[in-house]
Amino acid sequence: MDCTLIFYNDSELLEGPVYDPSYNYLYFVSILDGMVHFMDLSTKELCSIKLASPVGCVFILGKKKVLAASKAGFYEIDFEAQKSKFVFQFKISDLVRYNDGTTDPVGRYIVGTMGYPEVKDNLGKVYSYHKGHCKILIENTTISNGLVFAEGGTILYFIDTPTKKVAKYNYDLAKGSAVFDDYIITFNEASSPDGMCMDDEGMLWIAEWGGGRVSKWNPKNGKMVDRVKLPCKNVSSCCLDASGNLFVTTAKSDGPDDIFGGGLFYVNLKKKRNG
């Protein structure tokens, strides 16, 4: 396995990596700084735009364009023009901010909230937004993370981090509604599940906050099949590139040896498998 630090700017909490296979771009956020970062993986170009409030995640709109979910609302960011503009906002409490997000196969924006500046039990929700209409998808969450669609969009996997579990929801694509089915994965170790992605084989890759690793799980039987160690304790999220390798975001911790917490890493899984 080859684990390489590819970005570091002393961020406290790096999150939300999203890979754009059309252009070989990567987007990610520094939540508490309100920063949205863009990286051209071919040319190594790096651009950043700062918003006025914490930003939880981004959704790809087009070439060098994303929609960013910030506490103050959703902003369209154009990295080519180096501009941002307000687009819309949900009716959310002043005591929450947006966290992880994804889109369903229809194009709905799915995004969760959590308490801010203080995390409070059951204060969060998972929202669905499409063509000007917003509705609540999941209620009474604490730290919404790890939203992944599977099986053509009929299954939604979701992590509410303090539960230390991965939940499975049956998802109605036509209605855009989710019904809880079961918990499919339980973390029994000191770490907690955070961000999550799915590979082409249907395996879930889960960032482990407090565990210093990303673990690979089979959602069909709830068993761990692999794990990748990172040089940072707090691993926040991950995504896969076109080659099936991992981009991994991390956050700072209190550990004296955790000098690269808050960095972005690239993990070449092919070298791990073939080595």
Tab-separated table of C-alpha atoms in Angstrom:
chain	number	residue	atom	x	y	z
A	1	MET	CA	0.000	0.000	0.000
A	2	ASP	CA	1.212	3.473	-0.884
A	3	CYS	CA	-0.228	6.264	1.313
A	4	THR	CA	0.773	9.773	0.237
A	5	LEU	CA	-0.021	13.158	1.773
A	6	ILE	CA	-1.167	15.323	-1.147
A	7	PHE	CA	-2.579	18.386	0.636
A	8	TYR	CA	-1.961	20.032	3.974
A	9	ASN	CA	-2.686	23.588	5.129
A	10	ASP	CA	-3.125	23.142	8.883
A	11	SER	CA	-6.891	22.632	8.613
A	12	GLU	CA	-8.634	21.515	11.793
A	13	LEU	CA	-11.286	19.447	10.001
A	14	LEU	CA	-10.907	18.408	6.380
A	15	GLU	CA	-13.969	16.606	4.967
A	16	GLY	CA	-16.251	15.740	2.063
A	17	PRO	CA	-13.951	14.577	-0.785
A	18	VAL	CA	-15.807	14.265	-4.094
A	19	TYR	CA	-14.139	12.962	-7.253
A	20	ASP	CA	-15.213	14.132	-10.718
A	21	PRO	CA	-14.263	11.396	-13.227
A	22	SER	CA	-15.199	13.552	-16.214
A	23	TYR	CA	-12.218	15.877	-15.693
A	24	ASN	CA	-10.091	14.067	-13.081
A	25	TYR	CA	-10.881	16.768	-10.515
A	26	LEU	CA	-11.188	16.492	-6.752
A	27	TYR	CA	-13.224	18.736	-4.462
A	28	PHE	CA	-13.084	18.781	-0.655
A	29	VAL	CA	-13.844	21.148	2.212
A	30	SER	CA	-12.293	22.520	5.372
A	31	ILE	CA	-15.495	22.698	7.381
A	32	LEU	CA	-14.729	25.115	10.199
A	33	ASP	CA	-12.736	27.475	7.953
A	34	GLY	CA	-15.578	27.697	5.439
A	35	MET	CA	-13.124	26.738	2.704
A	36	VAL	CA	-13.987	24.841	-0.473
A	37	HIS	CA	-10.981	23.392	-2.293
A	38	PHE	CA	-10.541	22.323	-5.918
A	39	MET	CA	-7.672	20.165	-7.199
A	40	ASP	CA	-6.927	19.298	-10.825
A	41	LEU	CA	-5.274	15.925	-10.396
A	42	SER	CA	-3.728	16.032	-13.880
A	43	THR	CA	-2.090	19.470	-13.708
A	44	LYS	CA	-1.870	19.746	-9.877
A	45	GLU	CA	-3.702	23.094	-10.038
A	46	LEU	CA	-5.182	24.003	-6.654
A	47	CYS	CA	-7.835	26.664	-6.036
A	48	SER	CA	-9.729	27.569	-2.878
A	49	ILE	CA	-12.730	29.771	-2.165
A	50	LYS	CA	-13.769	30.881	1.306
A	51	LEU	CA	-17.418	31.167	2.350
A	52	ALA	CA	-18.684	33.138	5.336
A	53	SER	CA	-19.779	30.139	7.432
A	54	PRO	CA	-18.884	26.462	7.995
A	55	VAL	CA	-19.341	24.322	4.877
A	56	GLY	CA	-20.195	20.628	5.137
A	57	CYS	CA	-20.155	19.214	1.615
A	58	VAL	CA	-20.287	19.971	-2.097
A	59	PHE	CA	-22.237	18.702	-5.093
A	60	ILE	CA	-20.739	18.747	-8.602
A	61	LEU	CA	-22.567	21.034	-11.053
A	62	GLY	CA	-20.175	21.020	-13.994
A	63	LYS	CA	-16.603	21.755	-14.992
A	64	LYS	CA	-14.975	23.583	-12.063
A	65	LYS	CA	-18.429	24.306	-10.620
A	66	VAL	CA	-19.965	22.970	-7.405
A	67	LEU	CA	-22.851	23.669	-5.072
A	68	ALA	CA	-21.592	24.072	-1.503
A	69	ALA	CA	-23.780	23.477	1.573
A	70	SER	CA	-22.729	26.138	4.083
A	71	LYS	CA	-24.451	27.071	7.333
A	72	ALA	CA	-25.587	30.324	5.718
A	73	GLY	CA	-27.082	28.539	2.718
A	74	PHE	CA	-26.218	26.778	-0.521
A	75	TYR	CA	-23.739	28.604	-2.748
A	76	GLU	CA	-22.770	27.988	-6.353
A	77	ILE	CA	-18.998	28.169	-6.666
A	78	ASP	CA	-17.240	28.750	-9.974
A	79	PHE	CA	-13.527	28.031	-9.602
A	80	GLU	CA	-12.770	29.243	-13.122
A	81	ALA	CA	-14.205	32.681	-12.376
A	82	GLN	CA	-13.221	32.518	-8.682
A	83	LYS	CA	-16.728	33.555	-7.682
A	84	SER	CA	-19.513	32.320	-5.416
A	85	LYS	CA	-23.195	33.224	-5.292
A	86	PHE	CA	-26.064	32.380	-2.965
A	87	VAL	CA	-28.651	30.015	-4.463
A	88	PHE	CA	-31.049	28.830	-1.734
A	89	GLN	CA	-31.408	27.903	1.923
A	90	PHE	CA	-33.497	25.426	3.931
A	91	LYS	CA	-35.477	26.437	6.992
A	92	ILE	CA	-33.049	25.038	9.548
A	93	SER	CA	-32.388	25.875	13.176
A	94	ASP	CA	-29.690	28.406	14.032
A	95	LEU	CA	-28.221	25.674	16.247
A	96	VAL	CA	-27.272	23.333	13.374
A	97	ARG	CA	-25.036	23.261	10.315
A	98	TYR	CA	-24.895	21.039	7.255
A	99	ASN	CA	-22.582	18.036	7.282
A	100	ASP	CA	-22.330	15.161	4.802
A	101	GLY	CA	-24.317	14.977	1.573
A	102	THR	CA	-24.864	13.130	-1.713
A	103	THR	CA	-27.294	12.990	-4.640
A	104	ASP	CA	-29.769	10.267	-5.524
A	105	PRO	CA	-29.994	8.885	-9.099
A	106	VAL	CA	-32.824	11.310	-9.891
A	107	GLY	CA	-30.675	14.291	-8.934
A	108	ARG	CA	-32.101	15.172	-5.543
A	109	TYR	CA	-29.662	16.738	-3.103
A	110	ILE	CA	-29.521	14.671	0.084
A	111	VAL	CA	-27.809	16.427	2.984
A	112	GLY	CA	-27.702	15.949	6.750
A	113	THR	CA	-27.387	18.418	9.608
A	114	MET	CA	-25.814	18.326	13.065
A	115	GLY	CA	-25.656	20.582	16.111
A	116	TYR	CA	-23.381	23.617	15.826
A	117	PRO	CA	-21.500	25.084	17.595
A	118	GLU	CA	-22.475	22.367	20.083
A	119	VAL	CA	-23.332	18.803	19.088
A	120	LYS	CA	-26.652	17.805	20.653
A	121	ASP	CA	-28.424	14.447	20.553
A	122	ASN	CA	-31.216	14.070	17.988
A	123	LEU	CA	-31.045	17.700	16.851
A	124	GLY	CA	-30.093	16.829	13.281
A	125	LYS	CA	-32.096	15.743	10.251
A	126	VAL	CA	-31.445	14.449	6.746
A	127	TYR	CA	-33.085	16.586	4.065
A	128	SER	CA	-33.969	16.017	0.435
A	129	TYR	CA	-34.093	18.940	-2.005
A	130	HIS	CA	-35.186	18.872	-5.634
A	131	LYS	CA	-36.409	21.562	-8.020
A	132	GLY	CA	-37.180	24.043	-5.276
A	133	HIS	CA	-38.872	21.581	-2.930
A	134	CYS	CA	-37.359	20.553	0.405
A	135	LYS	CA	-38.516	17.770	2.716
A	136	ILE	CA	-37.225	15.817	5.698
A	137	LEU	CA	-35.976	12.334	4.822
A	138	ILE	CA	-34.696	11.120	8.225
A	139	GLU	CA	-35.336	12.712	11.635
A	140	ASN	CA	-33.708	12.724	15.080
A	141	THR	CA	-30.100	12.279	13.990
A	142	THR	CA	-27.065	13.559	15.876
A	143	ILE	CA	-24.095	13.616	13.456
A	144	SER	CA	-25.298	12.821	9.936
A	145	ASN	CA	-22.594	11.115	7.866
A	146	GLY	CA	-21.956	8.431	5.255
A	147	LEU	CA	-24.820	8.768	2.767
A	148	VAL	CA	-24.469	6.164	-0.014
A	149	PHE	CA	-26.996	4.902	-2.562
A	150	ALA	CA	-26.864	1.322	-3.862
A	151	GLU	CA	-28.767	-1.152	-6.035
A	152	GLY	CA	-29.867	1.415	-8.586
A	153	GLY	CA	-30.852	3.895	-5.908
A	154	THR	CA	-33.348	1.631	-4.151
A	155	ILE	CA	-31.145	1.277	-1.072
A	156	LEU	CA	-29.722	4.118	1.032
A	157	TYR	CA	-26.949	3.425	3.531
A	158	PHE	CA	-26.583	6.029	6.265
A	159	ILE	CA	-24.348	6.645	9.266
A	160	ASP	CA	-25.382	8.590	12.358
A	161	THR	CA	-21.900	8.544	13.867
A	162	PRO	CA	-22.690	8.299	17.629
A	163	THR	CA	-24.784	5.154	17.035
A	164	LYS	CA	-21.595	3.414	15.780
A	165	LYS	CA	-23.757	1.689	13.184
A	166	VAL	CA	-24.513	1.723	9.466
A	167	ALA	CA	-28.241	1.806	8.777
A	168	LYS	CA	-29.983	0.494	5.686
A	169	TYR	CA	-33.049	2.280	4.312
A	170	ASN	CA	-35.352	1.184	1.520
A	171	TYR	CA	-35.526	4.124	-0.858
A	172	ASP	CA	-38.422	4.939	-3.188
A	173	LEU	CA	-36.857	6.668	-6.190
A	174	ALA	CA	-40.167	7.887	-7.584
A	175	LYS	CA	-41.263	9.504	-4.317
A	176	GLY	CA	-37.830	10.305	-2.916
A	177	SER	CA	-38.699	8.732	0.442
A	178	ALA	CA	-36.706	6.480	2.787
A	179	VAL	CA	-37.965	3.783	5.173
A	180	PHE	CA	-35.661	2.257	7.786
A	181	ASP	CA	-34.939	-1.427	7.231
A	182	ASP	CA	-32.160	-2.553	9.576
A	183	TYR	CA	-28.693	-1.895	10.959
A	184	ILE	CA	-26.219	-3.823	8.822
A	185	ILE	CA	-22.848	-2.956	10.376
A	186	THR	CA	-21.898	-2.325	14.008
A	187	PHE	CA	-18.577	-0.907	15.195
A	188	ASN	CA	-17.504	-2.568	18.431
A	189	GLU	CA	-14.095	-0.901	18.677
A	190	ALA	CA	-13.092	2.498	20.061
A	191	SER	CA	-13.476	4.186	16.674
A	192	SER	CA	-16.725	5.491	15.189
A	193	PRO	CA	-17.894	5.395	11.562
A	194	ASP	CA	-17.754	8.724	9.743
A	195	GLY	CA	-17.776	9.341	5.983
A	196	MET	CA	-18.364	6.476	3.562
A	197	CYS	CA	-18.236	5.503	-0.106
A	198	MET	CA	-18.946	2.393	-2.200
A	199	ASP	CA	-16.704	0.687	-4.752
A	200	ASP	CA	-17.659	-1.041	-8.014
A	201	GLU	CA	-17.973	-4.380	-6.204
A	202	GLY	CA	-20.603	-3.003	-3.829
A	203	MET	CA	-18.256	-2.894	-0.842
A	204	LEU	CA	-18.485	-0.008	1.629
A	205	TRP	CA	-15.340	1.928	2.545
A	206	ILE	CA	-15.831	3.641	5.910
A	207	ALA	CA	-13.626	6.314	7.489
A	208	GLU	CA	-13.037	5.579	11.175
A	209	TRP	CA	-12.984	8.628	13.430
A	210	GLY	CA	-10.646	7.867	16.317
A	211	GLY	CA	-9.436	4.684	14.622
A	212	GLY	CA	-6.782	5.965	12.241
A	213	ARG	CA	-8.000	3.914	9.311
A	214	VAL	CA	-10.489	3.304	6.532
A	215	SER	CA	-12.162	-0.104	6.670
A	216	LYS	CA	-13.819	-2.081	3.884
A	217	TRP	CA	-17.111	-3.859	4.651
A	218	ASN	CA	-19.498	-6.212	2.901
A	219	PRO	CA	-22.989	-4.730	3.418
A	220	LYS	CA	-24.600	-8.077	2.633
A	221	ASN	CA	-23.209	-9.844	5.701
A	222	GLY	CA	-21.914	-6.950	7.821
A	223	LYS	CA	-18.350	-8.266	7.915
A	224	MET	CA	-15.117	-6.316	7.563
A	225	VAL	CA	-12.970	-7.597	4.702
A	226	ASP	CA	-10.043	-5.170	4.701
A	227	ARG	CA	-8.610	-2.076	6.381
A	228	VAL	CA	-6.165	0.658	5.445
A	229	LYS	CA	-4.085	2.370	8.118
A	230	LEU	CA	-3.591	6.160	8.034
A	231	PRO	CA	-0.980	8.200	9.939
A	232	CYS	CA	-3.727	10.230	11.637
A	233	LYS	CA	-6.140	9.256	14.409
A	234	ASN	CA	-9.227	11.089	13.152
A	235	VAL	CA	-10.143	9.891	9.663
A	236	SER	CA	-13.180	11.824	8.472
A	237	SER	CA	-14.188	10.715	4.971
A	238	CYS	CA	-13.130	9.034	1.737
A	239	CYS	CA	-13.934	8.671	-1.943
A	240	LEU	CA	-12.625	6.550	-4.816
A	241	ASP	CA	-11.027	7.697	-8.056
A	242	ALA	CA	-11.434	6.161	-11.506
A	243	SER	CA	-8.715	3.595	-10.736
A	244	GLY	CA	-10.370	2.429	-7.538
A	245	ASN	CA	-7.884	4.130	-5.231
A	246	LEU	CA	-8.796	6.219	-2.196
A	247	PHE	CA	-8.735	9.898	-1.368
A	248	VAL	CA	-8.964	10.246	2.417
A	249	THR	CA	-9.604	13.374	4.499
A	250	THR	CA	-8.532	13.678	8.128
A	251	ALA	CA	-8.828	15.997	11.131
A	252	LYS	CA	-6.578	17.119	13.930
A	253	SER	CA	-6.464	15.230	17.223
A	254	ASP	CA	-4.774	15.700	20.615
A	255	GLY	CA	-2.140	13.063	19.881
A	256	PRO	CA	1.433	14.409	20.075
A	257	ASP	CA	2.538	12.355	17.068
A	258	ASP	CA	-0.457	13.293	14.908
A	259	ILE	CA	1.412	15.927	12.906
A	260	PHE	CA	-0.497	15.517	9.646
A	261	GLY	CA	-4.050	15.436	11.049
A	262	GLY	CA	-6.172	17.719	8.877
A	263	GLY	CA	-4.398	16.553	5.724
A	264	LEU	CA	-5.630	14.911	2.530
A	265	PHE	CA	-4.130	11.531	1.624
A	266	TYR	CA	-4.081	9.397	-1.506
A	267	VAL	CA	-4.005	5.645	-0.915
A	268	ASN	CA	-2.951	3.429	-3.813
A	269	LEU	CA	-4.923	0.267	-3.064
A	270	LYS	CA	-3.589	-1.491	-6.142
A	271	LYS	CA	-0.098	-1.542	-4.675
A	272	LYS	CA	-1.533	-3.006	-1.468
A	273	ARG	CA	-3.270	-5.808	-3.318
A	274	ASN	CA	-0.386	-6.578	-5.650
A	275	GLY	CA	2.423	-6.084	-3.116
